[in-house]
PDB file of C-alpha atoms in Angstrom:
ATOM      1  CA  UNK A 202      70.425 111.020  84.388  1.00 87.00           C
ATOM      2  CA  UNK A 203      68.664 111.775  87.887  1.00 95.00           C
ATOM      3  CA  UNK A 204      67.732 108.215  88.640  1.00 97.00           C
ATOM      4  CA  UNK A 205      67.404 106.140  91.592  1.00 98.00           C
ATOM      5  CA  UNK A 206      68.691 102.492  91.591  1.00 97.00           C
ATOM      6  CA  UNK A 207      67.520 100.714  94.889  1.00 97.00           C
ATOM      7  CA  UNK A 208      67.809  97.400  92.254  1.00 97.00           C
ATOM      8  CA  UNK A 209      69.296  93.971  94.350  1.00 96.00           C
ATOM      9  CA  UNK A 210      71.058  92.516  91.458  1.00 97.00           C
ATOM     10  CA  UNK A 211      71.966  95.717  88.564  1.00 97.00           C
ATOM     11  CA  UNK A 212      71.387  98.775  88.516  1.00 97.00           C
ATOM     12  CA  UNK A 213      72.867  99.086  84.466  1.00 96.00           C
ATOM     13  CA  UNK A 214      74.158  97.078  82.136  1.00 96.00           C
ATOM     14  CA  UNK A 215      75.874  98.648  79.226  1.00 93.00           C
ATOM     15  CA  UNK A 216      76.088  95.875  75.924  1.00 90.00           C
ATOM     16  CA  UNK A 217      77.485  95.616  72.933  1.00 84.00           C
ATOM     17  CA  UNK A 218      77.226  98.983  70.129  1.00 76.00           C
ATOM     18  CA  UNK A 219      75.216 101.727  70.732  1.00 63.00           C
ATOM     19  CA  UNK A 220      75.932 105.849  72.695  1.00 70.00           C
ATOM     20  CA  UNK A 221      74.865 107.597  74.988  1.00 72.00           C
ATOM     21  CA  UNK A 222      74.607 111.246  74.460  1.00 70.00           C
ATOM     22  CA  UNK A 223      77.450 111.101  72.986  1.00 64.00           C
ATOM     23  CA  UNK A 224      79.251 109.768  75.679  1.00 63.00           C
ATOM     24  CA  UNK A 225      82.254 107.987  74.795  1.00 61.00           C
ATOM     25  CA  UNK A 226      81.328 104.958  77.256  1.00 79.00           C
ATOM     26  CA  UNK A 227      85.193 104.921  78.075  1.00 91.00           C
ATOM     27  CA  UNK A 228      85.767 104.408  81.681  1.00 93.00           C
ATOM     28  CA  UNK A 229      86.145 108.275  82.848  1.00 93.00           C
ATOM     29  CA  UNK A 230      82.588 108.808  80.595  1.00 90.00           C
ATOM     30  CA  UNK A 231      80.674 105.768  82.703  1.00 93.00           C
ATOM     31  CA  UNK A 232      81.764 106.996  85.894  1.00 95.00           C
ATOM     32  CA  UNK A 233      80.234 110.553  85.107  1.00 92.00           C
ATOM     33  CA  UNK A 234      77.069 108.521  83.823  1.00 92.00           C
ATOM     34  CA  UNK A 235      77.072 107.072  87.545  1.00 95.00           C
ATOM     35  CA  UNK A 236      77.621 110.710  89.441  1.00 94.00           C
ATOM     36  CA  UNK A 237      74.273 111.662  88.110  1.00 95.00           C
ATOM     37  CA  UNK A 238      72.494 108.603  89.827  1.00 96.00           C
ATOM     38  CA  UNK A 239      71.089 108.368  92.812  1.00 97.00           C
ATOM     39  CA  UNK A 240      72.368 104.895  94.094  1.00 97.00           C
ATOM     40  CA  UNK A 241      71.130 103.399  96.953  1.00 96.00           C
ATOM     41  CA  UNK A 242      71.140  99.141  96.098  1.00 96.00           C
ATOM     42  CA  UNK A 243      69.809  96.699  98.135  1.00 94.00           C
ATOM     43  CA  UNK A 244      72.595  94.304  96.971  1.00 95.00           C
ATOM     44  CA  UNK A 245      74.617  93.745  93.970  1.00 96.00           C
ATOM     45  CA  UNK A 246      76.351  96.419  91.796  1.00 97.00           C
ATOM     46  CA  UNK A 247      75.382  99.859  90.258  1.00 96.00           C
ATOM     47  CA  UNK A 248      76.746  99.240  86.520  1.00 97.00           C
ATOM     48  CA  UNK A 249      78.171  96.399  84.163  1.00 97.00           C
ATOM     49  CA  UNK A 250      79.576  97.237  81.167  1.00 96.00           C
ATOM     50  CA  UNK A 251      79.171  94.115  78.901  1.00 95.00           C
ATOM     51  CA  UNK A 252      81.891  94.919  76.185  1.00 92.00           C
ATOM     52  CA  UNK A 253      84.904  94.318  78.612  1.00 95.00           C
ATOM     53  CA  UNK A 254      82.730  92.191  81.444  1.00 97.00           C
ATOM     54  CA  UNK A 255      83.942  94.982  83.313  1.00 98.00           C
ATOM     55  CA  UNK A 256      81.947  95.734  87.058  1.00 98.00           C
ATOM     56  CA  UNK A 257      81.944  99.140  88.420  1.00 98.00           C
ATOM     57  CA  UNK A 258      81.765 100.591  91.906  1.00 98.00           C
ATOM     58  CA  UNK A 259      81.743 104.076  93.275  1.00 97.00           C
ATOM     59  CA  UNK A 260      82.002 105.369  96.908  1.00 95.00           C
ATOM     60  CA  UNK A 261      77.531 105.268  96.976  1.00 95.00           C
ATOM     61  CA  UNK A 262      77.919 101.182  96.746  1.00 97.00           C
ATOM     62  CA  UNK A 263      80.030  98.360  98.054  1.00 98.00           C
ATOM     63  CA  UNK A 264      82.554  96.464  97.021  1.00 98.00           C
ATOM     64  CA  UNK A 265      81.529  92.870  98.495  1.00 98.00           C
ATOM     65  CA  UNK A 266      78.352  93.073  97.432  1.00 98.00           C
ATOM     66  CA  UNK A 267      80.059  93.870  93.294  1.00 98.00           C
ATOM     67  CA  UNK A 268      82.543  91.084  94.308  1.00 98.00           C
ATOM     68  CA  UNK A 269      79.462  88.964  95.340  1.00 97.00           C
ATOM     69  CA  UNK A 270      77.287  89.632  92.286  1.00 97.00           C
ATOM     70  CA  UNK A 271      80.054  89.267  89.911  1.00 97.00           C
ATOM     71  CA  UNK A 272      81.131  86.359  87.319  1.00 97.00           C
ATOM     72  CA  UNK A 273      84.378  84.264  87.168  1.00 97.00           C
ATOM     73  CA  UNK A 274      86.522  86.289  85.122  1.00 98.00           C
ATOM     74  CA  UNK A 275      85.117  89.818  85.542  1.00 98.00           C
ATOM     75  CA  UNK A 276      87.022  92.925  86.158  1.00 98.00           C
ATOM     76  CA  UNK A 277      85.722  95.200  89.422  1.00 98.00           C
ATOM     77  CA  UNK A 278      86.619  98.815  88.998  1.00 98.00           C
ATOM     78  CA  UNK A 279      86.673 101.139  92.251  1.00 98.00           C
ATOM     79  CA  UNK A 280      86.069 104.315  92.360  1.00 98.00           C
ATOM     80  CA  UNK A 281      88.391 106.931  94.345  1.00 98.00           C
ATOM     81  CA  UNK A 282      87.578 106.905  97.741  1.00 98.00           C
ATOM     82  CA  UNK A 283      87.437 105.219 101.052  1.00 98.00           C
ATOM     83  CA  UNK A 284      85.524 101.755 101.665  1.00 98.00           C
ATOM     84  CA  UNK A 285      85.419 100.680 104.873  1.00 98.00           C
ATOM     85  CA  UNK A 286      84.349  97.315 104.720  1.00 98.00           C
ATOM     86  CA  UNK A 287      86.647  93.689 105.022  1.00 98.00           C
ATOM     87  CA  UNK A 288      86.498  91.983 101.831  1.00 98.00           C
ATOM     88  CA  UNK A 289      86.134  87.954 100.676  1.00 98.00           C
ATOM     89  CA  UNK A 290      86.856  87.786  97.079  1.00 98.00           C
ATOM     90  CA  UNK A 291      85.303  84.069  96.593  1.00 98.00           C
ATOM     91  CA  UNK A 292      85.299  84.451  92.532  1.00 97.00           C
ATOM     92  CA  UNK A 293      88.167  84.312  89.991  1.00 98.00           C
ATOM     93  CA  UNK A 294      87.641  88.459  89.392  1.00 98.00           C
ATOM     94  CA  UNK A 295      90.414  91.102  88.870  1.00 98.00           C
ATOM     95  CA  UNK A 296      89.881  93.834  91.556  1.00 98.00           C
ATOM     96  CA  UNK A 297      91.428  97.203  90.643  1.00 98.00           C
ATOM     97  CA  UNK A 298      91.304 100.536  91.355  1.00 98.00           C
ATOM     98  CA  UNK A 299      89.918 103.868  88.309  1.00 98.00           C
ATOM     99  CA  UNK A 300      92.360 106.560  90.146  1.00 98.00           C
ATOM    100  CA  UNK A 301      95.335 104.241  92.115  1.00 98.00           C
ATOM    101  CA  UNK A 302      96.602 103.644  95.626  1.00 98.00           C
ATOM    102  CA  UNK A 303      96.610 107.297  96.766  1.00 98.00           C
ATOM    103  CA  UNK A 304      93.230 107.692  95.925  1.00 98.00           C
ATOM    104  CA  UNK A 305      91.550 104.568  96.830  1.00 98.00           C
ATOM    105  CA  UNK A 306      91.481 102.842 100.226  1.00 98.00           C
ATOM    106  CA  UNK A 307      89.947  99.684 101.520  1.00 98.00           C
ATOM    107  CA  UNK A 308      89.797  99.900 105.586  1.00 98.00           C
ATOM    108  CA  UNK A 309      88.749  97.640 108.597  1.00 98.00           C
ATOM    109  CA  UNK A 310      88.932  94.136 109.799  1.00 98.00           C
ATOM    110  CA  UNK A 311      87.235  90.971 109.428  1.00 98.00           C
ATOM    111  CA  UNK A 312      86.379  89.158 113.151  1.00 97.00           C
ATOM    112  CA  UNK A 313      89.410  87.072 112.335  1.00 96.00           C
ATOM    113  CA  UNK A 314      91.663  89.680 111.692  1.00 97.00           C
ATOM    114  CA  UNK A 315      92.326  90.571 107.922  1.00 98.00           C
ATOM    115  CA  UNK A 316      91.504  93.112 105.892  1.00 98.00           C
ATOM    116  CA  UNK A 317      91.007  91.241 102.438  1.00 98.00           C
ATOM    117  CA  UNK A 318      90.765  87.521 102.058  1.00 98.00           C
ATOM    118  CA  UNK A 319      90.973  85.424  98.755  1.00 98.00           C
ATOM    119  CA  UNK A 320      88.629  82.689  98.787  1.00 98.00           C
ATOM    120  CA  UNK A 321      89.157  81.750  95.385  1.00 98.00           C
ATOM    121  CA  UNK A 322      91.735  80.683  92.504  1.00 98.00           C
ATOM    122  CA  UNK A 323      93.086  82.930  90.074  1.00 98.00           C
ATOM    123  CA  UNK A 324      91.906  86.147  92.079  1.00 98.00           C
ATOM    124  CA  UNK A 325      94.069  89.781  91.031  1.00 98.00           C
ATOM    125  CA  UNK A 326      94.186  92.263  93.503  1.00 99.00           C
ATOM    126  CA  UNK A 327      95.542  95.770  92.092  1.00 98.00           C
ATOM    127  CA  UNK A 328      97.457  96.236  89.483  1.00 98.00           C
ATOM    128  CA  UNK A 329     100.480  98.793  87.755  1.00 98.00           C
ATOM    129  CA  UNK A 330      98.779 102.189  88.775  1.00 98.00           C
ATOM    130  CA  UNK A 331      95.538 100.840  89.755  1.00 98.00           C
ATOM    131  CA  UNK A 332      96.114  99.130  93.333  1.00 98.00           C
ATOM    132  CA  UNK A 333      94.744 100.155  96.706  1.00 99.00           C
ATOM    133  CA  UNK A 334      95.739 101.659 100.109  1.00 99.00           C
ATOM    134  CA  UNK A 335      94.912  98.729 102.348  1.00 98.00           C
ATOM    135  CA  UNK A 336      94.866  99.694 106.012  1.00 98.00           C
ATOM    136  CA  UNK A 337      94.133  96.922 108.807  1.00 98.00           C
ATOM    137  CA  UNK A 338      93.965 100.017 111.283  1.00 98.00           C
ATOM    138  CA  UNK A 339      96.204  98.119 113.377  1.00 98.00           C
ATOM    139  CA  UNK A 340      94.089  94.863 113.919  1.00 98.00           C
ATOM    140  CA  UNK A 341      95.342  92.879 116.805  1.00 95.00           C
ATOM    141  CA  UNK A 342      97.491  90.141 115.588  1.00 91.00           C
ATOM    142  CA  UNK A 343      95.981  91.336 111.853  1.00 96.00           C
ATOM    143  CA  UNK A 344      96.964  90.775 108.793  1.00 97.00           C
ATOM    144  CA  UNK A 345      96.146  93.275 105.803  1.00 98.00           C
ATOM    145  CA  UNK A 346      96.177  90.610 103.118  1.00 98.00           C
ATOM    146  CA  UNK A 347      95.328  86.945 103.670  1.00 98.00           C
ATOM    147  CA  UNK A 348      95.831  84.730 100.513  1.00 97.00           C
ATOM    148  CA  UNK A 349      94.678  81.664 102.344  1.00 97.00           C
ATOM    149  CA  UNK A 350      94.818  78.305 100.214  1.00 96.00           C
ATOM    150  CA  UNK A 351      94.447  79.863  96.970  1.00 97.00           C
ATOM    151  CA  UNK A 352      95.918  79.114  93.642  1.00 98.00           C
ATOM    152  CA  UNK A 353      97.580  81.305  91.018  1.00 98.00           C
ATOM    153  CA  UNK A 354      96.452  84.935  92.793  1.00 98.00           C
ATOM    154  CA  UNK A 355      98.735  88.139  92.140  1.00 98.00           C
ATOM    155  CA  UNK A 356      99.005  91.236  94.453  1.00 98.00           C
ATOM    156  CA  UNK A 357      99.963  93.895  92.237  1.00 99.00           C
ATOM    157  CA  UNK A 358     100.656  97.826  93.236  1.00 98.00           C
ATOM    158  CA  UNK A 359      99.309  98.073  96.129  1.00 99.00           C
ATOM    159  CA  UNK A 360      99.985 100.051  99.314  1.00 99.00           C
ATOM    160  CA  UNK A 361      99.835  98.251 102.952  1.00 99.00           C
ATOM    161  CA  UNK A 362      99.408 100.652 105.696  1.00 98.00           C
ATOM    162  CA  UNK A 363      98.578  99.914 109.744  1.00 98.00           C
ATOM    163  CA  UNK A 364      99.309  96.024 109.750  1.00 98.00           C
ATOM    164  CA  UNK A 365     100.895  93.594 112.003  1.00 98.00           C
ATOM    165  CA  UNK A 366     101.644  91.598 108.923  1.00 98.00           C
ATOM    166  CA  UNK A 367     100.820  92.556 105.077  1.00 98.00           C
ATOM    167  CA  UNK A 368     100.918  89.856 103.384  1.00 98.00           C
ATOM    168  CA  UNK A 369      99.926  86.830 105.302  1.00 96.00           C
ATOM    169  CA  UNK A 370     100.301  83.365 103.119  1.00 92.00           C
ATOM    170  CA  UNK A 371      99.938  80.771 106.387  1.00 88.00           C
ATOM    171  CA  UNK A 372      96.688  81.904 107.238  1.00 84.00           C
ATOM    172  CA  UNK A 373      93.418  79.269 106.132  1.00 85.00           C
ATOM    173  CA  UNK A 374      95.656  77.706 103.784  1.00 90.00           C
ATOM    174  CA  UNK A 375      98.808  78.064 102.509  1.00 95.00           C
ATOM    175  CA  UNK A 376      98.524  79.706  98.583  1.00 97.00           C
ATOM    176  CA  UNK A 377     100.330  78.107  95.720  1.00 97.00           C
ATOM    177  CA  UNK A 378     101.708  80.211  92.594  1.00 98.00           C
ATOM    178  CA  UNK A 379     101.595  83.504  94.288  1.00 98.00           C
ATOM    179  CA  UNK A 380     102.875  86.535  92.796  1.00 98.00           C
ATOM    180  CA  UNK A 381     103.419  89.548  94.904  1.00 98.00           C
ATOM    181  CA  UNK A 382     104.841  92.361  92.795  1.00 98.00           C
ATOM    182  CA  UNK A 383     104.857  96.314  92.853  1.00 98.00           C
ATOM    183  CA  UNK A 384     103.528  96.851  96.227  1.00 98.00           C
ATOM    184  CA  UNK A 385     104.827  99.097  99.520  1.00 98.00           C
ATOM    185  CA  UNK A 386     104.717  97.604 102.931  1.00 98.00           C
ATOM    186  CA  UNK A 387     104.287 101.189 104.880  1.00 98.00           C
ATOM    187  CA  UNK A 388     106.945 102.047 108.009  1.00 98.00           C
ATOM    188  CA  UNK A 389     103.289 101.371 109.621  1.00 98.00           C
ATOM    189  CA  UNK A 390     103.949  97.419 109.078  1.00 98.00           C
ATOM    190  CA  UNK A 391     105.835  95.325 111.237  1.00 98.00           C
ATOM    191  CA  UNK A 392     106.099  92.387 108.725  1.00 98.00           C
ATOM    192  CA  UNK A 393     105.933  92.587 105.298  1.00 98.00           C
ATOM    193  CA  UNK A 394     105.489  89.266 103.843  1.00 98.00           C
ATOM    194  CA  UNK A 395     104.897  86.392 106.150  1.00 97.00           C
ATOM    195  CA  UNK A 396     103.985  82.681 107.342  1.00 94.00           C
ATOM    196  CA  UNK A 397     105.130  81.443 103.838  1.00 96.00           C
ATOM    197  CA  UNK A 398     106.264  77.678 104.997  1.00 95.00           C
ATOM    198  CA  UNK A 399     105.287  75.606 102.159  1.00 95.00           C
ATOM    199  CA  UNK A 400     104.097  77.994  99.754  1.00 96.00           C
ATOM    200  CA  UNK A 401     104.736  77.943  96.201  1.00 96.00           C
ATOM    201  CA  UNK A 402     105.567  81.726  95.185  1.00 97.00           C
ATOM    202  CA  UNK A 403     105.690  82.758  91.528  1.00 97.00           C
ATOM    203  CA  UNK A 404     107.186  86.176  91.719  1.00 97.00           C
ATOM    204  CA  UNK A 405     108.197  88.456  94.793  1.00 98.00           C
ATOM    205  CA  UNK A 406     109.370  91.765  92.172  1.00 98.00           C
ATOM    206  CA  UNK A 407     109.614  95.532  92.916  1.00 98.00           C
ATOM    207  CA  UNK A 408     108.186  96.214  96.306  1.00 98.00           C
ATOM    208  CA  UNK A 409     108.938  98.449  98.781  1.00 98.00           C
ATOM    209  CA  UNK A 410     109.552  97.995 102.500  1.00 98.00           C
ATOM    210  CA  UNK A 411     110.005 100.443 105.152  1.00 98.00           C
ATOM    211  CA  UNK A 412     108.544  97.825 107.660  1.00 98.00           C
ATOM    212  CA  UNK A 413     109.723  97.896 111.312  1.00 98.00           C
ATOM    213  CA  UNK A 414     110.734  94.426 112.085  1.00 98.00           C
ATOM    214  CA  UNK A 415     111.083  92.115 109.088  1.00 98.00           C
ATOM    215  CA  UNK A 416     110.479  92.802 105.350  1.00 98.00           C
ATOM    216  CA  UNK A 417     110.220  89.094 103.450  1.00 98.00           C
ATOM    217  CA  UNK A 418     110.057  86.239 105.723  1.00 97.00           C
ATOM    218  CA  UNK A 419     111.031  83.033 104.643  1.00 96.00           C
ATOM    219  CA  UNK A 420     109.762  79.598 106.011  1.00 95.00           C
ATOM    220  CA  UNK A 421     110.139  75.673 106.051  1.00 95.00           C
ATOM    221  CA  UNK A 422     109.262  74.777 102.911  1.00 95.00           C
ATOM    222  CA  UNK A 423     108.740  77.681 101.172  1.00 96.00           C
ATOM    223  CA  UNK A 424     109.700  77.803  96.962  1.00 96.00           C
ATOM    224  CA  UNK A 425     110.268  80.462  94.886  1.00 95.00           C
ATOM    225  CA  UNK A 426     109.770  80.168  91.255  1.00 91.00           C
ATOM    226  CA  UNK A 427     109.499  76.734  91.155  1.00 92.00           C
ATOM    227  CA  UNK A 428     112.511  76.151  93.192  1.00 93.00           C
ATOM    228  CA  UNK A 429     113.510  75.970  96.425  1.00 93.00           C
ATOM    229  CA  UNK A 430     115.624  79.225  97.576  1.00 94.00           C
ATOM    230  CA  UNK A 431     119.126  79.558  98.338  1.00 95.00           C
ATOM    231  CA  UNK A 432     121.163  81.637  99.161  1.00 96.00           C
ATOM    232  CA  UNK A 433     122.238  82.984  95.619  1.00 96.00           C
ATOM    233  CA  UNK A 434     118.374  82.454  94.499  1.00 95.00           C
ATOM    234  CA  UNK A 435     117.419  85.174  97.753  1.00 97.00           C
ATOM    235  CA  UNK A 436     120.314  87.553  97.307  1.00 97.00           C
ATOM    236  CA  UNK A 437     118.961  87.684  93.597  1.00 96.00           C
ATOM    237  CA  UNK A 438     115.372  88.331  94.685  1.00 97.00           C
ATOM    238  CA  UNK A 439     115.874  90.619  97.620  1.00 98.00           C
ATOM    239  CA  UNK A 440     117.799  92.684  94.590  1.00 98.00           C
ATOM    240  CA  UNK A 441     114.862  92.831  92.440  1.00 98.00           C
ATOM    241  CA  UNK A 442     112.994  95.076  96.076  1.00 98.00           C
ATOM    242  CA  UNK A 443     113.641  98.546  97.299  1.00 98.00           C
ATOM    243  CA  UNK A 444     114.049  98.814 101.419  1.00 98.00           C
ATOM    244  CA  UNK A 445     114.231 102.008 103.394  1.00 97.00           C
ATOM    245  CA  UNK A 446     113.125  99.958 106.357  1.00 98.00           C
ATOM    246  CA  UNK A 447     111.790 101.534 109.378  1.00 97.00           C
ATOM    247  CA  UNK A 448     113.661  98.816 111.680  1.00 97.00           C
ATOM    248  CA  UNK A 449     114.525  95.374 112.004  1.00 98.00           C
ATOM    249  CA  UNK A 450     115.487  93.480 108.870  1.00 98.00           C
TER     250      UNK A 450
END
């Protein structure tokens, strides 16, 4: 307790066995163990807990530079609050929020317009009660959620707020095996999920629009579990969403 961690790479890292203080070393218990730091890094992340390979960050450090000193196959764990800084996830890592959507917010705008870009296979983004507010604070021509030419990533319970487009698949790539499931495309979105010609989407499942001009768009090319869609195949899959739209379609 009372530290400082200026450290470039870790500032922690919890192994196997052992207690602290008799802290449980759950997830609620490390994140008190981080309140009582002072945490001002140079790079990297404030704690790894080795048990779980499981990478935490509170609102004192970044995300990009967790995402950055992270392993294939980690799990990043955010903190409530809001971090306003773009994102590249370039490693295979499961990105999720400790307290949920309303809690948690990722903000701003890469140069190029999106507000989180996958830049690697396999890459999670949310997840059932532990996704993100992501707000593009209305971007031109910006896109909260660029996939780009990535394989097998999932968007999971996640909440898209001040976006031209949310989900953007035609952007840097087109993304294969996509699953987009469990998320809400705020009345502050104009297109929910776009550019999809020839992608190759696993799952579209439980969202939520209340976008303004067009929920799920559909282009050349485009299959849907492993098939291409018609007309009984969309009717089945726009039954599986919820839309209050704001406007449009």
């Amino acid at each position: 307790y009372g530290n400082t961690f200026a450290t470039t790479g870790e500032g922690i890292g919890l192994g196997a066995g052992g207690s602290l203080a008799g802290n449980a070393r759950n997830r609620d218990g490390i994140y008190i163990l981080l309140g009582a730091q002072t945490l001002t890094l140079g790079n990297g992340y404030a704690l790894k807990d080795y048990r779980d390979a499981t990478v935490y960050v509170n609102q004192s450090t970044s995300i990009q530079s967790a995402i950055n000193g992270s392993e294939n196959g980690d799990t990043i764990l955010v903190g409530a609050g809001t971090y306003a800084e773009p994102l590249t996830i370039a490693e295979d890592v499961t990105l999720i929020s400790h307290a949920g959507a309303g809690s948690t917010t990722i903000s701003g705008a890469a140069p190029t317009g999106e507000t989180i870009r996958f830049a690697a296979d396999g890459v999670t983004l949310g997840g059932a009660g532990a996704g993100f507010t992501i707000d593009n604070g209305n971007a031109a021509d910006g896109r909260a959620i660029a996939p780009a030419g990535t394989s097998g990533a999932a968007i999971i319970g996640n909440t898209i707020v001040n976006a031209v487009r949310g989900v953007q698949g035609d952007f840097y790539g087109r993304p294969t095996n996509l699953t987009i499931t469990g998320n809400t495309f705020s009345s502050s979105v104009s297109y929910g999920i776009a550019g999809t010609e020839d992608m190759s989407i696993a799952s579209i499942s439980g969202n939520v629009f209340s976008t303004t001009v067009e929920g799920i768009g559909l282009g050349a090319g485009v299959s849907l579990a492993g098939t291409t869609p018609d007309r009984a195949r969309i009717f089945t899959m726009l039954d599986g969403q919820t839309f209050s739209l704001a406007g449009g379609y």
